[in-house]
XYZ file of C-alpha atoms in Angstrom:
745
model
C -5.950 25.283 -14.890
C -6.258 23.568 -18.263
C -3.885 26.081 -19.862
C -1.272 25.685 -17.131
C -1.444 21.887 -17.309
C -1.284 22.053 -21.109
C 1.995 23.955 -20.873
C 3.249 21.598 -18.169
C 2.479 18.574 -20.358
C 4.313 20.027 -23.352
C 7.230 21.023 -21.170
C 7.485 17.508 -19.683
C 7.271 15.999 -23.179
C 10.058 18.232 -24.505
C 12.268 18.091 -21.395
C 11.700 14.370 -20.872
C 15.326 13.618 -19.971
C 15.230 16.138 -17.147
C 11.822 14.974 -15.881
C 12.777 11.297 -15.977
C 16.039 12.057 -14.160
C 14.164 13.821 -11.355
C 11.802 10.881 -10.785
C 14.601 8.313 -10.931
C 16.532 10.406 -8.389
C 13.482 10.574 -6.095
C 12.956 6.824 -6.362
C 16.637 6.199 -5.601
C 16.592 8.603 -2.666
C 13.469 6.974 -1.191
C 14.944 3.501 -1.706
C 18.202 4.419 0.006
C 16.243 5.969 2.878
C 14.161 2.829 3.282
C 17.218 0.565 3.180
C 19.163 2.591 5.740
C 16.253 3.358 8.087
C 16.144 1.563 11.441
C 13.524 -1.173 11.736
C 10.100 0.016 12.790
C 9.551 -0.229 16.506
C 6.358 -0.614 18.401
C 3.181 0.791 16.884
C 1.279 2.546 19.639
C -2.438 1.931 19.432
C -3.918 4.731 21.489
C -7.544 5.797 21.479
C -7.635 9.302 22.980
C -10.780 10.167 24.887
C -11.861 6.607 25.711
C -12.162 5.090 29.165
C -10.021 2.097 28.189
C -7.168 4.408 27.140
C -7.528 6.487 30.305
C -7.242 3.329 32.415
C -4.221 2.172 30.422
C -2.471 5.506 30.986
C -3.309 5.305 34.706
C -1.732 1.827 34.901
C 1.506 3.129 33.420
C 1.525 5.968 35.946
C 0.580 4.028 39.111
C 2.315 0.719 38.303
C 5.735 1.853 36.992
C 7.876 -0.879 35.535
C 4.913 -3.162 34.969
C 5.388 -2.951 31.164
C 1.697 -2.454 30.549
C 2.316 -2.469 26.801
C 4.669 -5.456 26.886
C 4.000 -8.562 24.827
C 2.190 -11.488 26.412
C 2.043 -15.175 25.677
C -0.146 -17.934 27.001
C 1.450 -21.338 26.666
C -1.500 -23.753 26.815
C -0.938 -27.424 27.692
C -3.367 -30.292 27.199
C -2.784 -33.745 28.662
C -3.015 -36.878 26.489
C -6.345 -38.721 26.492
C -7.021 -40.410 29.802
C -4.394 -38.364 31.657
C -4.448 -35.162 33.701
C -2.092 -32.226 33.908
C -1.506 -33.017 37.566
C 0.029 -36.410 36.753
C 3.721 -36.428 37.810
C 5.226 -36.762 34.328
C 3.001 -34.064 32.824
C 3.592 -31.741 35.767
C 7.356 -32.199 35.460
C 7.238 -31.356 31.739
C 5.252 -28.185 32.419
C 7.533 -27.062 35.245
C 10.601 -27.574 33.066
C 8.961 -25.478 30.332
C 8.191 -22.715 32.833
C 11.791 -22.757 34.082
C 13.138 -22.536 30.527
C 10.822 -19.635 29.713
C 11.893 -17.703 32.810
C 15.520 -17.676 31.609
C 14.777 -15.345 28.698
C 16.477 -11.941 28.726
C 13.305 -10.082 27.696
C 10.969 -12.021 29.990
C 9.421 -9.964 32.786
C 7.574 -12.794 34.537
C 6.228 -16.313 34.086
C 3.255 -17.617 36.076
C 3.402 -21.297 37.053
C 0.039 -22.989 36.326
C 0.163 -25.016 39.531
C 0.715 -22.057 41.841
C -1.477 -19.606 39.942
C -4.699 -21.645 39.790
C -4.357 -22.061 36.027
C -5.465 -25.684 35.708
C -8.972 -26.460 34.408
C -11.532 -28.081 36.711
C -11.317 -31.406 34.894
C -7.511 -31.272 35.126
C -6.895 -31.788 31.401
C -5.796 -28.253 30.401
C -3.381 -25.775 31.997
C -1.643 -22.624 30.884
C 1.414 -20.563 31.781
C 1.271 -16.778 31.361
C 4.451 -15.120 30.081
C 4.956 -11.358 30.286
C 7.693 -9.576 28.332
C 9.413 -6.232 28.844
C 8.872 -5.090 25.249
C 6.038 -5.217 22.724
C 5.470 -8.081 20.331
C 6.940 -6.199 17.361
C 10.097 -5.408 19.360
C 10.803 -8.947 20.579
C 14.089 -10.384 19.395
C 13.914 -13.411 17.114
C 15.915 -15.349 19.696
C 13.197 -14.701 22.295
C 10.486 -15.974 19.963
C 12.626 -19.006 19.106
C 13.091 -19.719 22.799
C 9.323 -19.559 23.333
C 8.642 -21.968 20.493
C 11.536 -24.192 21.543
C 10.227 -24.511 25.106
C 6.792 -25.426 23.744
C 8.332 -28.030 21.457
C 10.099 -29.708 24.390
C 6.731 -30.108 26.122
C 5.291 -31.563 22.907
C 8.145 -34.046 22.794
C 7.106 -35.100 26.301
C 3.677 -36.095 24.946
C 1.634 -32.950 25.692
C -0.407 -30.894 23.247
C 1.020 -27.366 23.412
C -0.191 -24.195 21.687
C 0.830 -20.538 22.127
C -1.601 -17.624 22.252
C -1.133 -13.906 22.800
C 0.744 -11.331 20.746
C 4.312 -12.530 21.373
C 4.367 -14.461 18.093
C 2.575 -11.865 15.972
C 4.066 -11.652 12.515
C 4.238 -8.903 9.915
C 1.324 -9.527 7.540
C 2.022 -10.565 3.969
C -0.197 -10.122 0.949
C 0.428 -13.381 -0.862
C 0.852 -14.163 -4.554
C -2.623 -12.913 -5.454
C -1.263 -9.357 -5.376
C 0.964 -10.275 -8.337
C -2.046 -11.831 -10.061
C -3.917 -8.533 -9.634
C -1.102 -6.616 -11.340
C -0.993 -9.248 -14.104
C -4.729 -8.813 -14.717
C -4.208 -5.064 -14.877
C -1.497 -5.590 -17.498
C -3.777 -7.773 -19.624
C -6.594 -5.200 -19.448
C -4.198 -2.435 -20.499
C -2.942 -4.464 -23.463
C -6.520 -5.148 -24.586
C -7.455 -1.487 -24.130
C -4.489 -0.043 -26.036
C -3.553 -2.954 -28.307
C 0.099 -2.138 -27.705
C 2.612 -3.423 -25.194
C 4.347 -0.046 -25.039
C 1.165 1.928 -24.386
C 0.014 -0.683 -21.872
C 3.360 -0.665 -20.106
C 3.389 3.084 -19.460
C 0.626 3.148 -16.781
C 2.103 0.093 -15.084
C 5.612 1.538 -15.055
C 4.572 4.954 -13.742
C 2.283 3.411 -11.098
C 5.084 1.162 -9.855
C 7.470 4.121 -9.682
C 4.929 6.124 -7.691
C 4.194 3.254 -5.329
C 7.909 2.597 -4.972
C 8.527 6.182 -3.892
C 5.509 6.219 -1.573
C 6.094 2.886 0.138
C 9.847 3.459 0.432
C 9.195 6.835 2.061
C 6.771 5.201 4.509
C 9.369 2.543 5.320
C 12.042 5.199 5.847
C 9.780 7.112 8.259
C 8.182 4.066 9.923
C 10.392 4.103 12.999
C 10.256 7.864 13.574
C 6.496 8.144 13.045
C 5.530 4.750 14.524
C 3.856 3.568 11.322
C 2.409 0.066 11.418
C 2.980 -2.656 8.839
C -0.560 -2.256 7.473
C 0.162 1.386 6.615
C 2.505 0.528 3.740
C 0.225 -2.262 2.485
C -2.778 0.057 2.286
C -0.685 2.779 0.647
C 0.493 0.217 -1.901
C -3.065 -0.987 -2.535
C -4.518 2.460 -3.160
C -1.408 3.874 -4.836
C -1.283 1.064 -7.403
C -4.964 1.391 -8.247
C -5.091 5.162 -8.702
C -1.599 5.309 -10.218
C -2.557 2.948 -13.031
C -5.913 4.648 -13.552
C -4.587 8.206 -13.675
C -1.888 7.280 -16.174
C -4.463 5.295 -18.167
C -6.644 8.375 -18.628
C -3.725 10.548 -19.716
C -2.473 7.975 -22.259
C -5.998 7.384 -23.584
C -6.592 11.100 -24.130
C -3.152 11.399 -25.759
C -4.076 8.694 -28.273
C -7.405 10.425 -28.915
C -5.609 13.701 -29.626
C -3.237 11.913 -32.010
C -6.248 10.439 -33.815
C -7.448 13.996 -34.460
C -4.214 14.699 -36.348
C -2.229 16.669 -33.768
C 1.526 16.508 -33.434
C 2.801 14.414 -30.552
C 4.008 17.261 -28.362
C 0.747 19.129 -28.878
C -1.226 15.958 -28.174
C 0.675 15.433 -24.920
C -0.028 19.008 -23.848
C -3.733 18.736 -24.618
C -3.995 15.343 -22.933
C -2.537 16.748 -19.728
C -4.602 19.928 -20.059
C -7.920 18.057 -20.353
C -7.616 14.593 -18.807
C -4.957 15.977 -16.468
C -7.456 18.473 -15.058
C -9.792 15.583 -14.273
C -6.877 13.722 -12.673
C -6.135 16.679 -10.404
C -9.693 16.986 -9.125
C -10.197 13.234 -8.862
C -6.983 12.995 -6.868
C -8.115 15.866 -4.640
C -11.316 14.017 -3.736
C -9.323 10.909 -2.795
C -6.878 12.961 -0.719
C -9.739 14.775 1.046
C -11.393 11.450 1.870
C -8.182 9.905 3.226
C -6.915 12.902 5.191
C -10.433 13.380 6.543
C -9.971 10.165 8.545
C -8.188 12.392 11.061
C -11.582 13.507 12.394
C -11.990 10.070 13.992
C -9.079 10.953 16.329
C -7.512 7.490 16.243
C -3.797 8.114 15.588
C -3.231 4.816 13.771
C -6.127 5.465 11.380
C -4.965 9.039 10.813
C -1.461 7.846 9.916
C -2.851 5.238 7.527
C -4.996 7.848 5.806
C -2.259 10.471 5.502
C 0.275 7.920 4.210
C -2.161 6.639 1.579
C -3.069 10.225 0.645
C 0.619 10.986 0.134
C 0.904 8.071 -2.263
C -2.153 9.319 -4.170
C -0.626 12.797 -4.427
C 2.549 11.271 -5.857
C 0.429 9.357 -8.391
C -1.214 12.606 -9.518
C 2.095 14.449 -9.998
C 3.573 11.469 -11.861
C 0.559 11.354 -14.193
C 1.021 15.056 -15.002
C 4.787 14.977 -15.546
C 6.342 11.539 -15.944
C 3.606 10.126 -18.192
C 4.013 12.821 -20.906
C 7.785 12.484 -20.575
C 7.601 8.741 -21.215
C 5.209 9.372 -24.104
C 8.008 11.444 -25.582
C 10.380 8.504 -25.254
C 7.816 6.090 -26.744
C 7.392 8.177 -29.890
C 5.510 6.400 -32.666
C 5.264 3.196 -30.671
C 2.170 4.705 -29.001
C -0.355 4.860 -31.819
C -3.445 7.035 -32.267
C -6.743 5.753 -30.906
C -8.184 3.112 -33.209
C -4.854 2.431 -34.886
C -3.999 -0.817 -33.141
C -0.566 -2.268 -33.294
C 0.361 -5.646 -34.717
C -0.413 -7.236 -31.368
C -4.193 -7.103 -31.804
C -4.593 -6.592 -35.531
C -5.045 -3.606 -37.811
C -7.548 -1.812 -35.606
C -10.609 0.279 -36.231
C -9.117 2.833 -38.643
C -7.775 0.134 -40.948
C -11.168 -1.535 -40.919
C -12.844 1.799 -41.684
C -10.586 2.390 -44.697
C -11.150 -1.142 -45.951
C -14.897 -0.713 -45.659
C -14.800 2.573 -47.551
C -12.730 1.092 -50.371
C -15.153 -1.792 -50.837
C -18.214 0.426 -50.514
C -19.315 -1.324 -47.353
C -20.945 0.264 -44.346
C -18.813 1.709 -41.601
C -18.462 -0.430 -38.473
C -21.238 -0.044 -35.934
C -20.857 2.228 -32.939
C -18.816 0.988 -30.007
C -20.389 -0.713 -27.014
C -20.251 2.415 -24.859
C -22.187 4.410 -27.438
C -24.806 1.682 -27.906
C -25.262 1.353 -24.138
C -25.616 5.120 -23.668
C -28.259 5.269 -26.413
C -30.170 2.463 -24.694
C -30.060 4.246 -21.328
C -31.121 7.573 -22.880
C -34.113 5.841 -24.462
C -35.180 4.078 -21.232
C -33.751 6.144 -18.380
C -36.485 5.481 -15.808
C -36.326 1.688 -16.177
C -32.524 1.670 -15.906
C -32.613 3.985 -12.891
C -35.169 1.868 -11.014
C -33.361 -1.385 -11.816
C -30.032 0.006 -10.608
C -31.414 1.465 -7.389
C -33.428 -1.671 -6.533
C -30.439 -3.919 -7.250
C -28.097 -1.946 -5.022
C -30.770 -1.719 -2.366
C -31.091 -5.500 -2.330
C -27.314 -5.899 -2.050
C -27.326 -3.466 0.883
C -29.888 -5.458 2.923
C -27.266 -7.476 4.891
C -25.734 -4.190 6.096
C -28.701 -3.864 8.462
C -27.202 -6.787 10.431
C -23.738 -5.206 10.650
C -21.846 -6.098 13.828
C -18.563 -4.340 14.524
C -15.532 -5.550 16.437
C -11.768 -5.919 16.288
C -10.069 -9.231 15.532
C -8.681 -11.447 18.273
C -7.093 -14.879 18.231
C -10.547 -16.376 17.723
C -10.672 -14.882 14.232
C -7.340 -16.414 13.227
C -7.253 -19.384 10.835
C -7.514 -22.776 12.563
C -4.070 -23.627 11.195
C -2.389 -21.103 13.524
C -1.154 -21.922 17.009
C -2.817 -18.750 18.320
C -6.238 -19.983 17.214
C -5.672 -23.477 18.608
C -4.581 -21.982 21.937
C -7.741 -19.855 21.934
C -9.892 -22.952 21.393
C -8.106 -24.924 24.126
C -8.613 -22.104 26.642
C -12.294 -21.891 25.714
C -12.606 -25.644 26.185
C -10.892 -25.697 29.560
C -11.922 -22.403 31.147
C -14.869 -21.073 29.141
C -15.104 -18.693 26.151
C -14.823 -15.554 28.283
C -11.383 -16.551 29.487
C -9.927 -15.377 26.165
C -11.133 -11.839 26.788
C -10.719 -10.968 30.480
C -11.573 -7.463 31.558
C -9.189 -5.418 33.672
C -10.875 -3.090 36.145
C -8.656 -0.296 37.481
C -9.841 1.314 40.728
C -8.342 4.734 41.481
C -8.967 5.354 45.203
C -6.346 8.056 45.646
C -8.936 10.518 46.941
C -10.636 8.011 49.245
C -10.139 7.715 53.009
C -10.420 3.902 52.943
C -8.930 2.617 49.683
C -8.929 -1.042 50.712
C -12.628 -0.909 51.530
C -13.325 0.672 48.144
C -11.423 -2.114 46.376
C -13.494 -4.711 48.228
C -16.763 -2.926 47.477
C -15.977 -2.753 43.768
C -15.033 -6.435 43.698
C -18.246 -7.446 45.484
C -20.343 -5.259 43.194
C -18.848 -6.890 40.087
C -19.408 -10.410 41.440
C -23.135 -9.686 41.592
C -23.392 -8.783 37.893
C -24.712 -11.109 35.201
C -22.317 -12.889 32.819
C -19.440 -12.916 35.358
C -17.630 -16.218 35.871
C -14.720 -15.162 38.075
C -13.345 -12.067 39.795
C -9.770 -12.050 41.104
C -8.922 -10.369 44.434
C -7.860 -6.705 44.098
C -4.130 -6.246 43.432
C -3.047 -2.851 44.867
C 0.070 -0.956 43.855
C 2.918 -0.166 46.248
C 1.336 3.050 47.509
C -1.990 1.298 48.032
C -4.093 3.924 46.268
C -4.800 2.025 43.053
C -5.748 -1.600 42.436
C -6.477 -3.871 39.477
C -9.226 -6.478 39.395
C -9.447 -9.097 36.644
C -12.966 -10.088 35.577
C -13.629 -13.195 33.467
C -16.907 -12.979 31.497
C -19.060 -15.987 30.713
C -19.258 -15.122 27.007
C -16.646 -14.752 24.268
C -14.856 -11.404 23.801
C -16.697 -10.328 20.643
C -20.214 -11.096 21.946
C -22.970 -8.622 22.740
C -23.170 -10.082 26.281
C -19.555 -9.119 26.996
C -20.178 -5.605 25.703
C -23.200 -5.326 27.998
C -21.052 -6.483 30.926
C -18.480 -3.745 30.254
C -21.223 -1.119 30.329
C -22.693 -2.653 33.494
C -19.328 -2.476 35.306
C -18.918 1.140 34.238
C -22.421 1.989 35.458
C -21.705 0.348 38.816
C -18.413 2.233 39.026
C -20.225 5.520 38.484
C -22.447 4.814 41.492
C -19.427 3.936 43.656
C -17.633 7.104 42.560
C -20.656 9.160 43.572
C -20.540 7.607 47.062
C -16.787 7.357 47.725
C -15.009 9.562 45.185
C -13.059 6.557 43.856
C -12.961 6.170 40.080
C -13.518 2.765 38.464
C -12.248 2.232 34.903
C -12.494 -0.813 32.606
C -9.693 -1.595 30.147
C -8.013 -4.571 28.497
C -8.111 -5.596 24.843
C -11.806 -6.468 24.942
C -12.834 -3.143 26.492
C -10.493 -1.315 24.111
C -12.171 -2.999 21.126
C -15.599 -1.987 22.406
C -14.481 1.619 22.861
C -12.903 1.716 19.399
C -16.115 0.468 17.793
C -18.155 3.068 19.649
C -15.744 5.854 18.753
C -15.828 4.897 15.091
C -19.615 4.749 15.091
C -19.826 8.185 16.675
C -17.358 9.627 14.151
C -19.025 8.199 11.025
C -21.669 10.903 10.594
C -19.300 13.891 11.165
C -16.827 12.253 8.800
C -19.472 11.818 6.115
C -20.586 15.437 6.494
C -17.001 16.715 6.278
C -15.796 14.594 3.363
C -18.967 14.615 1.285
C -19.466 18.324 1.995
C -15.957 19.313 0.894
C -16.073 17.088 -2.177
C -19.551 18.400 -3.030
C -18.187 21.946 -3.055
C -15.221 20.828 -5.130
C -17.472 19.133 -7.697
C -19.668 22.239 -7.946
C -16.533 24.073 -9.063
C -15.600 21.288 -11.495
C -19.024 20.740 -13.113
C -20.538 24.186 -12.484
C -23.764 22.481 -11.480
C -25.736 21.752 -8.304
C -27.594 18.602 -9.311
C -24.648 16.711 -10.824
C -22.572 16.776 -7.585
C -25.710 15.938 -5.575
C -26.391 12.964 -7.803
C -22.748 11.903 -7.457
C -22.948 11.939 -3.651
C -26.234 10.001 -3.512
C -24.895 7.427 -5.955
C -21.855 6.973 -3.749
C -24.063 6.279 -0.714
C -25.866 3.572 -2.683
C -22.644 1.874 -3.754
C -20.992 1.997 -0.324
C -24.081 0.584 1.415
C -24.249 -2.221 -1.138
C -20.535 -2.925 -0.613
C -21.009 -3.045 3.174
C -23.859 -5.476 2.624
C -21.558 -7.715 0.599
C -18.887 -7.548 3.316
C -21.425 -8.578 5.962
C -22.689 -11.438 3.781
C -19.177 -12.859 3.264
C -17.275 -12.101 6.466
C -20.125 -12.126 8.994
C -22.700 -14.502 7.503
C -20.189 -16.747 5.728
C -21.559 -16.608 2.177
C -18.796 -17.648 -0.262
C -16.378 -17.554 2.678
C -14.494 -20.605 1.390
C -13.915 -18.943 -1.970
C -12.565 -15.834 -0.247
C -10.328 -17.789 2.134
C -12.311 -16.704 5.203
C -11.841 -19.505 7.732
C -13.710 -17.847 10.594
C -16.732 -15.573 10.344
C -17.451 -12.952 12.955
C -17.980 -9.233 13.462
C -16.841 -6.882 10.721
C -13.688 -4.935 11.499
C -14.599 -1.771 13.409
C -12.500 0.377 11.090
C -13.997 -1.140 7.940
C -17.107 1.060 7.461
C -15.411 4.402 7.974
C -12.299 3.398 6.021
C -14.449 2.071 3.173
C -16.496 5.276 3.178
C -13.327 7.334 2.843
C -11.600 5.325 0.146
C -14.686 4.409 -1.887
C -15.905 7.996 -1.906
C -12.606 9.151 -3.334
C -12.548 6.414 -5.969
C -16.228 6.929 -6.836
C -15.543 10.571 -7.532
C -12.692 9.474 -9.831
C -15.141 7.802 -12.200
C -17.640 10.623 -11.793
C -15.043 13.217 -12.756
C -13.535 11.247 -15.649
C -16.869 10.261 -17.194
C -18.983 13.350 -16.569
C -16.302 15.893 -17.481
C -16.314 14.382 -20.989
C -20.108 14.851 -21.058
C -19.713 18.373 -19.713
C -17.096 19.067 -22.375
C -19.492 17.963 -25.136
C -22.357 19.993 -23.641
C -20.235 23.139 -23.312
C -19.190 22.751 -26.947
C -22.822 22.896 -28.094
C -24.292 19.394 -27.992
C -27.769 18.671 -26.647
C -27.896 17.053 -23.165
C -28.851 13.560 -24.411
C -26.239 13.650 -27.156
C -23.632 14.906 -24.656
C -24.290 11.825 -22.524
C -23.774 9.591 -25.560
C -20.610 11.451 -26.564
C -19.234 11.115 -23.047
C -19.759 7.370 -23.163
C -18.363 7.122 -26.686
C -15.043 8.551 -25.562
C -14.978 7.542 -21.892
C -16.868 4.290 -21.319
C -14.127 1.995 -22.616
C -11.440 3.705 -20.583
C -13.534 3.952 -17.399
C -14.433 0.269 -17.751
C -10.768 -0.644 -18.110
C -9.897 1.549 -15.125
C -12.587 -0.097 -12.989
C -11.483 -3.601 -13.933
C -7.881 -2.679 -13.111
C -8.868 -1.277 -9.714
C -10.941 -4.356 -8.960
C -8.028 -6.607 -9.919
C -5.546 -4.688 -7.775
C -7.836 -4.602 -4.737
C -8.888 -8.235 -5.159
C -5.209 -9.154 -5.185
C -5.024 -8.223 -1.505
C -7.702 -10.759 -0.554
C -4.822 -13.230 -0.278
C -3.291 -11.278 2.627
C -2.661 -13.052 5.916
C -3.963 -9.972 7.747
C -7.738 -10.165 8.196
C -8.095 -6.385 8.011
C -6.254 -6.224 4.656
C -8.266 -9.175 3.314
C -11.564 -7.542 4.284
C -10.589 -4.131 2.924
C -9.355 -5.681 -0.339
C -12.662 -7.487 -0.869
C -14.750 -4.508 0.238
C -12.991 -2.061 -2.067
C -13.088 -4.454 -5.036
C -16.834 -5.054 -4.739
C -17.458 -1.349 -4.064
C -15.629 -0.390 -7.265
C -17.756 -2.920 -9.152
C -21.004 -1.500 -7.784
C -19.962 2.114 -8.243
C -18.375 1.892 -11.674
C -20.748 -0.510 -13.418
C -24.064 0.166 -11.672
C -23.889 3.763 -10.429
C -21.623 5.524 -12.942
C -22.438 3.396 -16.014
C -26.193 3.070 -15.449
C -27.662 5.352 -12.791
C -25.627 8.448 -13.735
C -26.574 8.544 -17.449
C -30.157 7.677 -16.578
C -30.410 10.595 -14.151
C -28.727 12.998 -16.589
C -31.104 11.898 -19.351
C -34.106 12.516 -17.099
C -32.839 15.923 -15.991
C -31.819 17.187 -19.423
C -30.562 20.782 -19.360
C -31.571 21.102 -15.700
C -28.604 18.875 -14.810
C -26.234 21.708 -15.716
C -28.205 24.477 -13.995
C -26.284 26.825 -11.722
C -27.596 30.043 -10.162
C -26.140 33.075 -11.916
C -24.830 34.611 -8.702
C -23.018 31.368 -7.885
C -21.685 31.100 -11.420
C -20.128 34.549 -11.038
C -18.709 33.730 -7.611
C -17.096 30.413 -8.510
C -13.582 30.331 -9.992
C -13.387 29.054 -13.558
C -11.036 26.067 -13.437
C -11.764 25.108 -17.076
C -11.712 21.335 -16.658
C -13.232 20.981 -20.145
C -10.204 22.613 -21.758
C -12.211 25.448 -23.322
C -9.176 27.695 -23.019
C -7.132 25.338 -25.197
C -9.258 25.835 -28.306
C -7.289 28.905 -29.363
C -3.888 27.457 -28.537
C -1.760 26.114 -31.335
C 1.514 24.373 -31.739
C 3.554 27.572 -31.695
C 3.424 28.463 -27.970
C 7.167 28.184 -27.615
C 7.690 31.521 -25.913
C 5.249 30.688 -23.154
C 6.906 27.323 -22.615
C 10.338 28.922 -22.356
C 8.966 31.395 -19.811
C 7.599 28.488 -17.801
C 11.013 26.823 -17.893
C 12.677 29.986 -16.560
C 10.161 30.219 -13.665
């Protein structure tokens, strides 16, 4: 592989006009596709194999035209102090609002509070339920304006009015902190390279890759039903890996220049060595993201595949566009140690000055000094790192999973204020009613079955109200609404869902009628359970495949094993930090978390996938340099030091850049994006600076030559991918014939 990538790098360097033209054309094509694509429609959130989804599908079949997936709104009214909603003036204002709402072209129905028993017992709060024909993302702006306008008229009449439900849901935005993250990345690159040109290359190529990826997602959003969070996550991961992959190529290019090679040769060798690491690091990320398909949640699968596509684009750009742009940059990208005017003369100038004056050469860099310290005291460093991560992981034992509802919205939103008013007037469970669907098609007495189910539910704990069964036109299926006594995300509500399902199983055994529980609350419970059940198979699949891949890369058993165990430490510590901030409320004000609660159900498995891929990035980039030194004859301890001498500075810069990019998404208005941004940023910190920079060299120092042991039979069976670039040692600058042959093919 190293030889092929070496030739590809030289070819891209020499044919830079052609390569640049191809990428500009792809970016233009993706941009035109995104601009001309129809707006994304509804994003179907289906959970195959769950009872809640089965009940939802049954509703669509037995209640045609009911728009089961249509948007809903609850317009909540509160009377002024000392007044009641039944007072004539207040009642008139509400009835006028209901009449105005009913005139909407997309409105399916509006329930009057006074005829639908939707006034609180104390008479101070009432609500009107609005049902629409289309989903919240498909509602016309005029319909949303009409909803807000009707509410404003009631406010003008003296009432407090808030709107809950999904009718006013907005496309999430990431905020200005995303720009700050990119700015931090730029500063780190300038400090690392000491040159604006060299620093600008990774940023430029990453932005081109993200532009192509996100534009392609936008162009396909309508056809593939991709949600708004899909492009944000693709942007988040694509920016981080795009900058990092280009950073490693440029850094190796400068190192090759420092060894006296011509620029074209240096570009070829940079792509042949660091590019090999980029390929395998990118493969681990892609495996982790595509592996999300095992969860069998279509939305999560689409998010993973879209992000994986962006990562793949970042890899190809690093192997082709980066060397092409290095060709354009020419002498403006200087050899390693030869800083530009921006940050002074640099290390080589200082070395020459010291030699002229007879002074000592500058001391070793920080990475070398740290590696020597770890090699001298490996056991102490290992224990300190493991104990520290273990302590950070303690809060993960209290992990509670759930999906966000209006109760997790900021208090500044009308959805959250409507949620609080409904809790005040009707109880916390009113915000998460359960819908029980009774399928009595095979029963001789359907009406009796409906009554029996209703009576059975009334006798359960934590039930406040049960509505009379509402049968369909054929009379074989009915819906029953159950209002719990506890809030939607509570353990008590989850227990009630299981209790209803258990009671339904007994009724089915006696009558043959099937009882199913659905609704947003039941759907959230089923999603959490499905994700929990899928976590172990996902770990086995992703870690297993990556373990095999790393055996091929490092030609070792213990190094990949150590990499996987280190990843588990970092991801558990990151989950602990997420629980501490978003569930316990530690530093919640600093992170902009207005409401603590259960951790997003998708967070653990998504974090496992993404963090594993990124963790393997640092493992591959850092340890391949050690492996390269060991293969070229150095002793194990010295190989560790050499790896840090050449790689620690760049890996540190890459980690800081990733942290900055991920942390930039903490400013998102979408709670899921905010949580993932924080989780990934802290996970990168733990993995890069504790696991890869401390635990990894400590373990390698303790293992010595055993770290690189591989059974002979396995060594013969494995393909030789030559990540270390051993095959490049005999290649010179005169491989023109081979390059021309590659051009012709």
